XYZ file of C-alpha atoms in Angstrom:
86
model
C 83.123 84.164 91.725
C 85.137 83.059 94.718
C 88.735 83.941 95.580
C 90.157 80.966 93.706
C 88.393 81.941 90.471
C 89.311 85.591 91.015
C 92.958 84.637 91.489
C 92.920 82.468 88.350
C 91.410 85.322 86.330
C 93.981 87.773 87.729
C 96.828 85.365 86.955
C 95.583 84.986 83.374
C 95.506 88.768 82.884
C 99.022 89.143 84.277
C 100.368 86.251 82.190
C 98.855 87.701 79.025
C 100.307 91.118 79.835
C 103.975 90.118 79.303
C 105.372 93.671 79.763
C 108.920 92.769 78.695
C 107.979 90.454 75.789
C 109.930 87.535 77.222
C 107.110 84.977 77.261
C 104.022 84.484 79.383
C 105.680 81.833 81.550
C 108.457 84.162 82.749
C 106.548 85.980 85.487
C 105.416 83.384 88.026
C 106.971 85.104 91.058
C 105.781 88.561 90.021
C 102.289 87.300 89.265
C 102.062 85.686 92.704
C 103.254 88.900 94.389
C 100.757 91.069 92.520
C 97.836 88.684 93.119
C 98.711 88.639 96.832
C 98.810 92.450 96.884
C 95.463 92.589 95.069
C 93.795 90.935 98.067
C 94.345 94.017 100.226
C 94.300 96.861 97.688
C 91.199 98.455 96.150
C 92.835 101.576 94.689
C 94.126 101.199 91.095
C 96.926 103.757 91.565
C 98.161 102.023 94.705
C 98.067 98.628 92.974
C 99.845 100.098 89.929
C 102.702 101.250 92.185
C 103.030 97.720 93.570
C 102.992 96.241 90.060
C 105.659 98.678 88.904
C 107.873 97.984 91.935
C 107.513 94.190 91.741
C 108.342 93.935 88.039
C 111.110 96.542 88.120
C 112.728 94.882 91.131
C 112.794 91.485 89.427
C 113.822 92.557 85.941
C 115.656 95.838 86.611
C 113.687 97.400 83.772
C 111.374 100.379 83.980
C 107.671 100.078 83.112
C 105.737 103.295 82.417
C 103.315 103.945 85.266
C 100.422 104.323 82.787
C 100.885 100.710 81.669
C 100.788 99.575 85.291
C 97.624 101.607 85.910
C 96.004 100.043 82.856
C 96.621 96.509 84.119
C 95.679 97.448 87.687
C 92.235 98.626 86.555
C 91.639 95.235 84.926
C 92.679 93.453 88.124
C 90.552 95.679 90.368
C 87.568 95.102 88.050
C 87.954 91.341 88.488
C 88.177 91.786 92.250
C 84.978 93.847 92.434
C 83.188 91.469 90.081
C 84.151 88.630 92.436
C 82.767 90.543 95.430
C 79.467 91.298 93.683
C 78.624 87.717 92.719
C 77.029 85.915 95.633
């Protein structure tokens, strides 16, 4: 899995997440920010903080940290799967 496929998989996970129940197509900017952050972050807690900040900044709504950690683990798993496939 190369970076393009990894990014597509990460985008799909984030689109399906829909933390504010406003529709999958409502998070393009946030998805791009989180996928960009994923490139340089391997720690789920650190990524979860970024996810929480990005979404809260855009929507001015709080997301429980546990929900952000849950999604960050899925994203990190995709990233490591991409690194392992040669």
